[in-house]
Structure formats: C-alpha cells, structure tokens
mmCIF file of C-alpha atoms in Angstrom:
data_model
loop_
_atom_site.group_PDB
_atom_site.id
_atom_site.type_symbol
_atom_site.label_atom_id
_atom_site.label_comp_id
_atom_site.label_asym_id
_atom_site.label_seq_id
_atom_site.Cartn_x
_atom_site.Cartn_y
_atom_site.Cartn_z
ATOM 1 C CA MET A 219 -17.388 5.779 -4.782
ATOM 2 C CA TYR A 220 -16.044 2.199 -5.422
ATOM 3 C CA TRP A 221 -12.516 3.660 -4.932
ATOM 4 C CA ALA A 222 -13.469 4.609 -1.272
ATOM 5 C CA ILE A 223 -14.825 1.241 -0.374
ATOM 6 C CA PHE A 224 -11.883 -0.663 -1.835
ATOM 7 C CA GLY A 225 -9.470 1.839 -0.418
ATOM 8 C CA ILE A 226 -10.836 1.302 3.104
ATOM 9 C CA PHE A 227 -10.752 -2.427 2.653
ATOM 10 C CA HIS A 228 -7.005 -1.900 1.572
ATOM 11 C CA SER A 229 -6.290 -0.165 4.863
ATOM 12 C CA ILE A 230 -8.022 -2.850 6.796
ATOM 13 C CA PHE A 231 -6.110 -5.730 5.237
ATOM 14 C CA ARG A 232 -2.832 -3.650 5.720
ATOM 15 C CA ALA A 233 -3.678 -3.409 9.424
ATOM 16 C CA ALA A 234 -4.387 -7.094 9.602
ATOM 17 C CA TYR A 235 -0.996 -7.695 7.932
ATOM 18 C CA ALA A 236 0.750 -5.401 10.423
ATOM 19 C CA GLU A 237 -0.896 -7.183 13.242
ATOM 20 C CA VAL A 238 0.046 -10.789 12.108
ATOM 21 C CA ASN A 239 3.663 -9.402 11.557
ATOM 22 C CA ARG A 240 3.713 -8.208 15.116
ATOM 23 C CA ILE A 241 2.559 -11.452 16.551
ATOM 24 C CA PHE A 242 4.982 -13.778 14.777
ATOM 25 C CA ASP A 243 8.647 -13.524 15.659
ATOM 26 C CA VAL A 244 10.192 -14.695 12.384
ATOM 27 C CA ASP A 245 12.749 -13.358 9.933
ATOM 28 C CA ASN A 246 11.142 -10.630 8.002
ATOM 29 C CA TRP A 247 13.305 -11.157 5.006
ATOM 30 C CA GLN A 248 12.267 -14.900 4.676
ATOM 31 C CA MET A 249 8.532 -13.995 5.346
ATOM 32 C CA SER A 250 8.505 -11.383 2.630
ATOM 33 C CA PHE A 251 9.584 -13.831 0.127
ATOM 34 C CA MET A 252 7.457 -16.601 1.388
ATOM 35 C CA GLN A 253 4.273 -14.518 1.440
ATOM 36 C CA SER A 254 4.924 -13.464 -2.161
ATOM 37 C CA VAL A 255 4.961 -17.060 -3.110
ATOM 38 C CA VAL A 256 1.870 -17.807 -1.131
ATOM 39 C CA ALA A 257 0.098 -14.994 -3.012
ATOM 40 C CA VAL A 258 1.038 -16.418 -6.290
ATOM 41 C CA ILE A 259 -0.050 -19.974 -5.254
ATOM 42 C CA MET A 260 -3.456 -18.555 -4.168
ATOM 43 C CA LEU A 261 -3.895 -16.485 -7.384
ATOM 44 C CA VAL A 262 -3.067 -19.271 -9.813
ATOM 45 C CA PRO A 263 -6.407 -21.052 -9.597
ATOM 46 C CA PHE A 264 -8.159 -17.814 -10.633
ATOM 47 C CA ILE A 265 -6.324 -17.524 -13.934
ATOM 48 C CA PRO A 266 -9.367 -18.722 -15.952
ATOM 49 C CA PHE A 267 -11.136 -15.663 -14.616
ATOM 50 C CA MET A 268 -8.329 -13.182 -15.352
ATOM 51 C CA ASN A 269 -8.100 -10.930 -18.275
ATOM 52 C CA PHE A 270 -4.550 -10.850 -19.807
ATOM 53 C CA PRO A 271 -4.492 -7.908 -22.397
ATOM 54 C CA THR A 272 -2.556 -8.111 -25.584
ATOM 55 C CA ASP A 273 -1.116 -4.708 -24.873
ATOM 56 C CA LEU A 274 2.668 -5.018 -24.060
ATOM 57 C CA ASN A 275 2.484 -1.826 -21.942
ATOM 58 C CA PHE A 276 0.296 -3.701 -19.446
ATOM 59 C CA TYR A 277 2.999 -6.210 -18.762
ATOM 60 C CA LEU A 278 5.939 -3.586 -18.778
ATOM 61 C CA ALA A 279 3.910 -1.621 -16.193
ATOM 62 C CA ALA A 280 3.298 -4.706 -14.041
ATOM 63 C CA VAL A 281 7.004 -5.584 -13.958
ATOM 64 C CA LEU A 282 7.980 -1.967 -13.271
ATOM 65 C CA VAL A 283 5.437 -1.754 -10.376
ATOM 66 C CA ALA A 284 6.711 -5.122 -8.998
ATOM 67 C CA LEU A 285 10.228 -3.983 -9.120
ATOM 68 C CA ILE A 286 9.304 -0.743 -7.320
ATOM 69 C CA ILE A 287 7.422 -2.563 -4.578
ATOM 70 C CA ALA A 288 10.167 -5.169 -4.237
ATOM 71 C CA VAL A 289 12.976 -2.578 -3.807
ATOM 72 C CA GLY A 290 10.709 -0.681 -1.503
ATOM 73 C CA VAL A 291 10.257 -3.702 0.742
ATOM 74 C CA VAL A 292 14.018 -4.320 0.701
ATOM 75 C CA ILE A 293 14.653 -0.807 1.778
ATOM 76 C CA GLN A 294 12.124 -0.859 4.522
ATOM 77 C CA LEU A 295 13.494 -4.139 5.791
ATOM 78 C CA ASN A 296 16.939 -2.583 5.862
ATOM 79 C CA MET A 297 15.624 0.473 7.734
ATOM 80 C CA THR A 298 13.823 -1.793 10.258
ATOM 81 C CA ALA A 299 17.186 -3.446 11.109
ATOM 82 C CA ILE A 300 18.935 -0.140 11.769
ATOM 83 C CA GLN A 301 15.990 2.154 13.074
ATOM 84 C CA LYS A 302 14.226 1.867 16.374
ATOM 85 C CA GLY A 303 11.464 4.286 15.511
ATOM 86 C CA ARG A 304 8.639 3.858 13.095
ATOM 87 C CA THR A 305 9.143 5.191 9.547
ATOM 88 C CA SER A 306 6.396 3.434 7.379
ATOM 89 C CA SER A 307 3.846 6.091 8.257
ATOM 90 C CA VAL A 308 6.104 8.789 6.989
ATOM 91 C CA ALA A 309 5.968 7.390 3.523
ATOM 92 C CA ILE A 310 2.129 7.436 3.307
ATOM 93 C CA PRO A 311 1.642 11.267 2.946
ATOM 94 C CA ILE A 312 4.576 11.465 0.644
ATOM 95 C CA GLU A 313 3.267 8.755 -1.457
ATOM 96 C CA ALA A 314 -0.159 10.339 -1.546
ATOM 97 C CA LEU A 315 0.899 13.880 -2.340
ATOM 98 C CA ALA A 316 3.295 12.839 -4.981
ATOM 99 C CA ALA A 317 0.585 10.653 -6.703
ATOM 100 C CA PHE A 318 -1.982 13.544 -6.284
ATOM 101 C CA ILE A 319 0.455 16.016 -8.137
ATOM 102 C CA MET A 320 1.698 13.470 -10.668
ATOM 103 C CA TRP A 321 -1.908 12.769 -11.838
ATOM 104 C CA ILE A 322 -2.651 16.513 -12.083
ATOM 105 C CA VAL A 323 0.468 17.022 -14.230
ATOM 106 C CA ILE A 324 -0.129 14.177 -16.709
ATOM 107 C CA THR A 325 -3.919 14.510 -17.069
ATOM 108 C CA PRO A 326 -5.214 17.883 -18.369
ATOM 109 C CA TYR A 327 -8.708 17.131 -17.289
ATOM 110 C CA ALA A 328 -7.744 16.680 -13.620
ATOM 111 C CA TYR A 329 -5.929 19.950 -13.618
ATOM 112 C CA ALA A 330 -9.048 21.610 -15.009
ATOM 113 C CA HIS A 331 -11.173 19.910 -12.354
ATOM 114 C CA TYR A 332 -9.250 21.222 -9.561
ATOM 115 C CA ILE A 333 -8.996 24.664 -11.019
ATOM 116 C CA ASP A 334 -12.841 24.826 -11.705
ATOM 117 C CA ASN A 335 -13.617 23.475 -8.152
ATOM 118 C CA PRO A 336 -11.540 25.441 -5.709
ATOM 119 C CA LEU A 337 -13.622 24.300 -2.674
ATOM 120 C CA VAL A 338 -12.999 20.647 -3.466
ATOM 121 C CA THR A 339 -9.286 21.504 -4.033
ATOM 122 C CA ALA A 340 -9.096 23.303 -0.657
ATOM 123 C CA CYS A 341 -10.873 20.311 1.099
ATOM 124 C CA VAL A 342 -8.479 17.788 -0.484
ATOM 125 C CA VAL A 343 -5.359 19.756 0.493
ATOM 126 C CA GLY A 344 -6.560 20.280 3.963
ATOM 127 C CA SER A 345 -7.342 16.667 4.273
ATOM 128 C CA PHE A 346 -3.925 15.712 3.206
ATOM 129 C CA SER A 347 -2.253 18.152 5.447
ATOM 130 C CA ILE A 348 -4.219 17.132 8.637
ATOM 131 C CA THR A 349 -3.563 13.470 7.807
ATOM 132 C CA ALA A 350 0.129 14.070 7.488
ATOM 133 C CA ALA A 351 0.355 15.991 10.783
ATOM 134 C CA ALA A 352 -1.870 13.320 12.606
ATOM 135 C CA LEU A 353 0.272 10.560 11.288
ATOM 136 C CA TYR A 354 3.343 12.066 13.001
ATOM 137 C CA TYR A 355 1.695 12.053 16.378
ATOM 138 C CA VAL A 356 -0.432 8.891 16.221
ATOM 139 C CA ARG A 357 2.643 6.814 17.056
ATOM 140 C CA ASN A 358 6.294 6.951 17.797
ATOM 141 C CA THR A 359 7.622 8.129 14.427
ATOM 142 C CA ASP A 360 11.288 8.539 13.529
ATOM 143 C CA LEU A 361 11.404 11.608 11.385
ATOM 144 C CA SER A 362 15.161 12.214 11.498
ATOM 145 C CA TRP A 363 16.750 13.571 8.337
ATOM 146 C CA GLU A 364 18.489 10.218 7.830
ATOM 147 C CA SER A 365 15.264 8.313 7.647
ATOM 148 C CA LEU A 366 13.472 10.988 5.575
ATOM 149 C CA VAL A 367 16.143 10.849 2.885
ATOM 150 C CA VAL A 368 15.533 7.162 2.527
ATOM 151 C CA VAL A 369 11.699 7.059 3.036
ATOM 152 C CA ALA A 370 10.875 10.002 0.718
ATOM 153 C CA PRO A 371 12.256 8.350 -2.460
ATOM 154 C CA VAL A 372 10.326 5.133 -1.419
ATOM 155 C CA GLY A 373 7.085 7.138 -1.136
ATOM 156 C CA ILE A 374 7.666 8.928 -4.413
ATOM 157 C CA THR A 375 8.305 5.712 -6.270
ATOM 158 C CA PHE A 376 5.239 4.069 -4.707
ATOM 159 C CA ALA A 377 3.423 7.063 -6.138
ATOM 160 C CA VAL A 378 4.777 6.321 -9.599
ATOM 161 C CA ALA A 379 3.655 2.712 -9.186
ATOM 162 C CA ALA A 380 0.116 3.890 -8.332
ATOM 163 C CA VAL A 381 -0.092 6.332 -11.288
ATOM 164 C CA VAL A 382 1.234 3.725 -13.732
ATOM 165 C CA THR A 383 -1.231 1.195 -12.378
ATOM 166 C CA LYS A 384 -4.198 3.628 -13.079
ATOM 167 C CA LEU A 385 -2.878 4.365 -16.567
ATOM 168 C CA VAL A 386 -2.709 0.847 -17.802
ATOM 169 C CA ILE A 387 -5.789 -0.863 -16.353
ATOM 170 C CA PRO A 388 -9.100 0.054 -17.932
ATOM 171 C CA ALA A 389 -11.806 1.367 -15.569
ATOM 172 C CA ASP A 390 -14.420 -0.786 -17.439
ATOM 173 C CA PRO A 391 -16.708 -2.292 -14.671
ATOM 174 C CA GLU A 392 -16.963 -5.465 -16.749
ATOM 175 C CA GLN A 393 -13.219 -5.947 -17.008
ATOM 176 C CA VAL A 394 -11.623 -4.228 -14.205
ATOM 177 C CA MET A 395 -11.567 -7.078 -11.649
ATOM 178 C CA ALA A 396 -10.290 -9.643 -14.240
ATOM 179 C CA ALA A 397 -7.597 -7.216 -15.378
ATOM 180 C CA CYS A 398 -6.638 -6.291 -11.796
ATOM 181 C CA LEU A 399 -6.226 -9.886 -10.893
ATOM 182 C CA ALA A 400 -3.960 -10.484 -13.868
ATOM 183 C CA PHE A 401 -1.982 -7.437 -12.982
ATOM 184 C CA VAL A 402 -1.532 -8.579 -9.332
ATOM 185 C CA LEU A 403 -0.534 -12.071 -10.365
ATOM 186 C CA THR A 404 2.236 -10.605 -12.652
ATOM 187 C CA ASN A 405 3.317 -8.334 -9.859
ATOM 188 C CA TYR A 406 3.707 -11.110 -7.289
ATOM 189 C CA THR A 407 5.505 -13.373 -9.800
ATOM 190 C CA VAL A 408 8.148 -10.734 -10.335
ATOM 191 C CA MET A 409 8.318 -9.886 -6.726
ATOM 192 C CA SER A 410 8.837 -13.420 -5.769
ATOM 193 C CA LEU A 411 11.768 -13.712 -8.080
ATOM 194 C CA VAL A 412 13.357 -10.421 -6.961
ATOM 195 C CA LEU A 413 12.833 -11.103 -3.279
ATOM 196 C CA GLY A 414 14.233 -14.639 -3.763
ATOM 197 C CA ILE A 415 17.426 -13.225 -5.326
ATOM 198 C CA PHE A 416 17.810 -10.852 -2.501
ATOM 199 C CA LEU A 417 17.270 -13.721 -0.143
ATOM 200 C CA LEU A 418 19.971 -15.623 -1.683
ATOM 201 C CA LEU A 419 22.435 -12.691 -1.789
ATOM 202 C CA LYS A 420 21.951 -12.129 1.805
ATOM 203 C CA LYS A 421 22.356 -15.830 2.615
ATOM 204 C CA LYS A 422 19.126 -15.909 4.434
ATOM 205 C CA THR A 423 17.749 -19.318 3.065
ATOM 206 C CA GLY A 424 17.608 -22.236 5.373
ATOM 207 C CA PRO A 425 15.468 -25.104 6.682
ATOM 208 C CA GLU A 426 13.650 -22.714 9.111
ATOM 209 C CA MET A 427 11.810 -21.424 6.113
ATOM 210 C CA LEU A 428 9.741 -24.628 6.053
ATOM 211 C CA LYS A 429 9.089 -24.840 9.829
ATOM 212 C CA PRO A 430 5.495 -24.357 11.166
ATOM 213 C CA PRO A 431 5.878 -20.800 12.610
ATOM 214 C CA MET A 432 7.319 -19.514 9.280
ATOM 215 C CA LEU A 433 4.705 -21.349 7.136
ATOM 216 C CA LYS A 434 1.878 -20.047 9.270
ATOM 217 C CA ALA A 435 3.171 -16.424 9.396
ATOM 218 C CA SER A 436 3.717 -16.439 5.647
ATOM 219 C CA ALA A 437 0.301 -17.933 4.859
ATOM 220 C CA LEU A 438 -1.475 -15.367 7.007
ATOM 221 C CA THR A 439 0.500 -12.424 5.774
ATOM 222 C CA GLY A 440 0.388 -13.615 2.187
ATOM 223 C CA VAL A 441 -3.414 -13.648 2.406
ATOM 224 C CA CYS A 442 -3.588 -10.241 4.085
ATOM 225 C CA ALA A 443 -1.085 -8.733 1.614
ATOM 226 C CA MET A 444 -2.712 -10.106 -1.417
ATOM 227 C CA LEU A 445 -6.100 -8.859 -0.446
ATOM 228 C CA ALA A 446 -4.700 -5.442 0.551
ATOM 229 C CA TYR A 447 -2.874 -5.272 -2.799
ATOM 230 C CA ILE A 448 -5.976 -6.333 -4.836
ATOM 231 C CA SER A 449 -8.158 -3.744 -2.972
ATOM 232 C CA PHE A 450 -5.483 -1.081 -3.617
ATOM 233 C CA VAL A 451 -5.336 -1.715 -7.389
ATOM 234 C CA VAL A 452 -9.085 -1.751 -7.771
ATOM 235 C CA SER A 453 -9.299 1.430 -5.761
ATOM 236 C CA VAL A 454 -6.772 3.210 -7.676
ATOM 237 C CA VAL A 455 -8.401 2.216 -11.024
ATOM 238 C CA TYR A 456 -11.581 3.806 -9.893
ATOM 239 C CA ALA A 457 -10.331 6.748 -8.015
ATOM 240 C CA PRO A 458 -10.463 10.242 -9.564
ATOM 241 C CA ASN A 459 -6.896 10.634 -8.414
ATOM 242 C CA PRO A 460 -4.628 7.788 -7.289
ATOM 243 C CA GLY A 461 -3.417 9.951 -4.412
ATOM 244 C CA TYR A 462 -6.876 9.479 -2.834
ATOM 245 C CA THR A 463 -6.269 5.711 -2.309
ATOM 246 C CA SER A 464 -2.806 6.245 -0.928
ATOM 247 C CA ILE A 465 -3.884 8.700 1.647
ATOM 248 C CA LEU A 466 -6.636 6.220 2.915
ATOM 249 C CA ALA A 467 -3.791 3.997 4.079
ATOM 250 C CA ALA A 468 -3.449 6.449 6.969
ATOM 251 C CA LEU A 469 -6.347 4.527 8.547
ATOM 252 C CA VAL A 470 -4.016 1.609 9.345
ATOM 253 C CA PRO A 471 -2.865 2.915 12.642
ATOM 254 C CA VAL A 472 -6.373 3.725 13.516
ATOM 255 C CA TRP A 473 -7.687 0.209 12.866
ATOM 256 C CA LEU A 474 -4.869 -1.163 14.932
ATOM 257 C CA MET A 475 -5.496 1.192 17.766
ATOM 258 C CA TRP A 476 -9.142 0.280 17.869
ATOM 259 C CA TYR A 477 -8.506 -3.532 17.625
ATOM 260 C CA HIS A 478 -5.824 -3.366 20.435
ATOM 261 C CA GLU A 479 -8.394 -1.296 22.527
ATOM 262 C CA ILE A 480 -11.112 -3.974 21.966
ATOM 263 C CA ARG A 481 -8.589 -6.885 22.929
ATOM 264 C CA PHE A 482 -6.971 -4.939 25.781
ATOM 265 C CA ILE A 483 -3.616 -5.128 24.050
ATOM 266 C CA PRO A 484 -1.150 -2.400 25.191
ATOM 267 C CA ASP A 485 -0.871 0.294 22.596
ATOM 268 C CA LYS A 486 0.785 3.721 22.888
ATOM 269 C CA ALA A 487 -1.162 5.174 19.901
ATOM 270 C CA ASN A 488 -2.456 8.742 20.363
ATOM 271 C CA PRO A 489 -6.365 8.676 20.319
ATOM 272 C CA LEU A 490 -6.546 12.503 19.423
ATOM 273 C CA ALA A 491 -4.246 12.015 16.380
ATOM 274 C CA GLY A 492 -6.353 8.860 15.445
ATOM 275 C CA PHE A 493 -9.616 11.004 15.574
ATOM 276 C CA MET A 494 -7.717 13.683 13.440
ATOM 277 C CA ILE A 495 -7.095 11.066 10.855
ATOM 278 C CA VAL A 496 -10.520 9.812 10.677
ATOM 279 C CA ALA A 497 -11.914 13.345 10.472
ATOM 280 C CA ALA A 498 -9.551 14.279 7.615
ATOM 281 C CA ILE A 499 -10.397 11.112 5.656
ATOM 282 C CA GLY A 500 -14.075 12.009 6.234
ATOM 283 C CA LEU A 501 -13.416 15.384 4.859
ATOM 284 C CA LEU A 502 -11.853 13.904 1.692
ATOM 285 C CA LEU A 503 -14.793 11.447 1.119
ATOM 286 C CA LEU A 504 -17.298 14.365 1.511
ATOM 287 C CA ALA A 505 -15.281 16.682 -0.810
ATOM 288 C CA THR A 506 -15.073 13.942 -3.590
ATOM 289 C CA TRP A 507 -18.521 12.372 -3.091
ATOM 290 C CA GLY A 508 -20.329 11.687 -6.416
#
C-alpha cells in the first residue's frame, strides 16, 4: 500500500501549496515560473543519488509530461483570471476516471483483474462516483458548460501524464526513488523553460519577481509543489492503477477545511461533503488493500 501512503502525502502537500497560494497576494504567472526554478535548484544537489536510465523513452516521456503539466498550468491560470468560481476540483474526478480507464485499456492484466473481481470493481466505481459528487458540493464549484469544456481536456491530458509516468518508471523498490527524482528533475527543468517563455510572451517579467514577497511565496510553493509531485510520481508507480492516485487528490479540500477549522479561519466548505470524500476514499483503500 505504498501508493496510498504517498498518494495521501501528495494530497497533503497540495493542500499546503493551496494554502500558501491563498496567503500570498502575488502574480500567479510569475510565481508559477519561480516555483519551478526553486524546485530545480532544490533537486540539483540530489543528482548523485538519481538514476538516469539509458532508455530514450524515459526522457521523451518526462518531456511530454512536463509539457502537459505546463500547458495545464497556463490554462488554469487563464481560467482563474476569467472565472470567479472554483474549477480545479472539477478536473480531479475527470483525471482519475480517465487514467483508470486508460490503464485498463492498455494493460490486459488490469482488465482481467476487474473482470475477475466484480466486488472490487463495484467498490472502485462507487468510490469514484461518490467522490465526484462530493467534490461538487464541498466548495463553490463553477460547473458551467464553458468551464467544463476547458477543464475536461486538462483532466484527460493529466491522466495521460499519469499513465505515461507509470509506464516508463520501473516499480523496482531499489530503483524507484532514484528514478522518480530524475524524472521529476527533468520535468521541472522543461516546465521552467516553458513557463519562462509564456512569461516573456505575456510580458509579465519585472523587478518585482526578485522582491521578498515573491521570493518567499515562490520558495514555499516551490517546496510544496516539489514534494507533492515527487509523492505523486512514487504513488503512481506503485499503484495498481494510476487513477487511484489521482482520486486521492480529492482529499485536498478536506485537509484545508480541517486546517481552517483548527486555525479558526473562515471557510465555506461543506462538512458533510468532506465526510463523503473521506468515506469514499476509505472505501477505495479497503477494496484495494493487499
């Protein structure tokens, strides 16, 4: 169940990232670029402990995944500028379901597993369905057709990224962490270049990028994003199906709701919907245990 442990860590670090992003009032375009650079800087000292395979497909996959994530970030930033409602939670069940189906389609043993274990299949489908419904109600979510048309392709391409990641990184306990770190470093290097180009094209560069508020926000979000992504990659590699890791991201609003409750921070999250998410994730973990 390593996948579940790292998947939960992924959701915790994503929640921390979201909270830091809420606190700091800085330009999101600049911060997205800066945090990628911070991640690269923090990963470079660990290069001696990384495993860089000789297989070209590993690097092609890393570049493809980086481009998918970078474009996804750009699309979400554009939507943030024009939408008042929340749309990020809409992508989570789409990504999870798409990754779940893709993995069944391309791996015959996964298809056979779900056919031979109808109870497990029913529990997984039930968990995904409950989580998707609860995510809609846990916070104010903009589910208009205009936002869905944009968010759905982002979720599907993120699912492709998860499946590709699982295909190219070996699940060897002795090599997985070293290979994952190399994969993540390659990702962030490419993302830094792509986001830097977008920053130049949008004429968002300026001296404010080196001011203390931006540097502090970028450093904190960079650490959170890096740890979240490393946890995600490790979880995907170990997971029986990459869709399982993606659906665990539904815990992000739950962590935020609990944190805000402890800190007495106003939060309009729906506690009942949060409970439904936790129950659905619990059902998934029980169904896939072992």
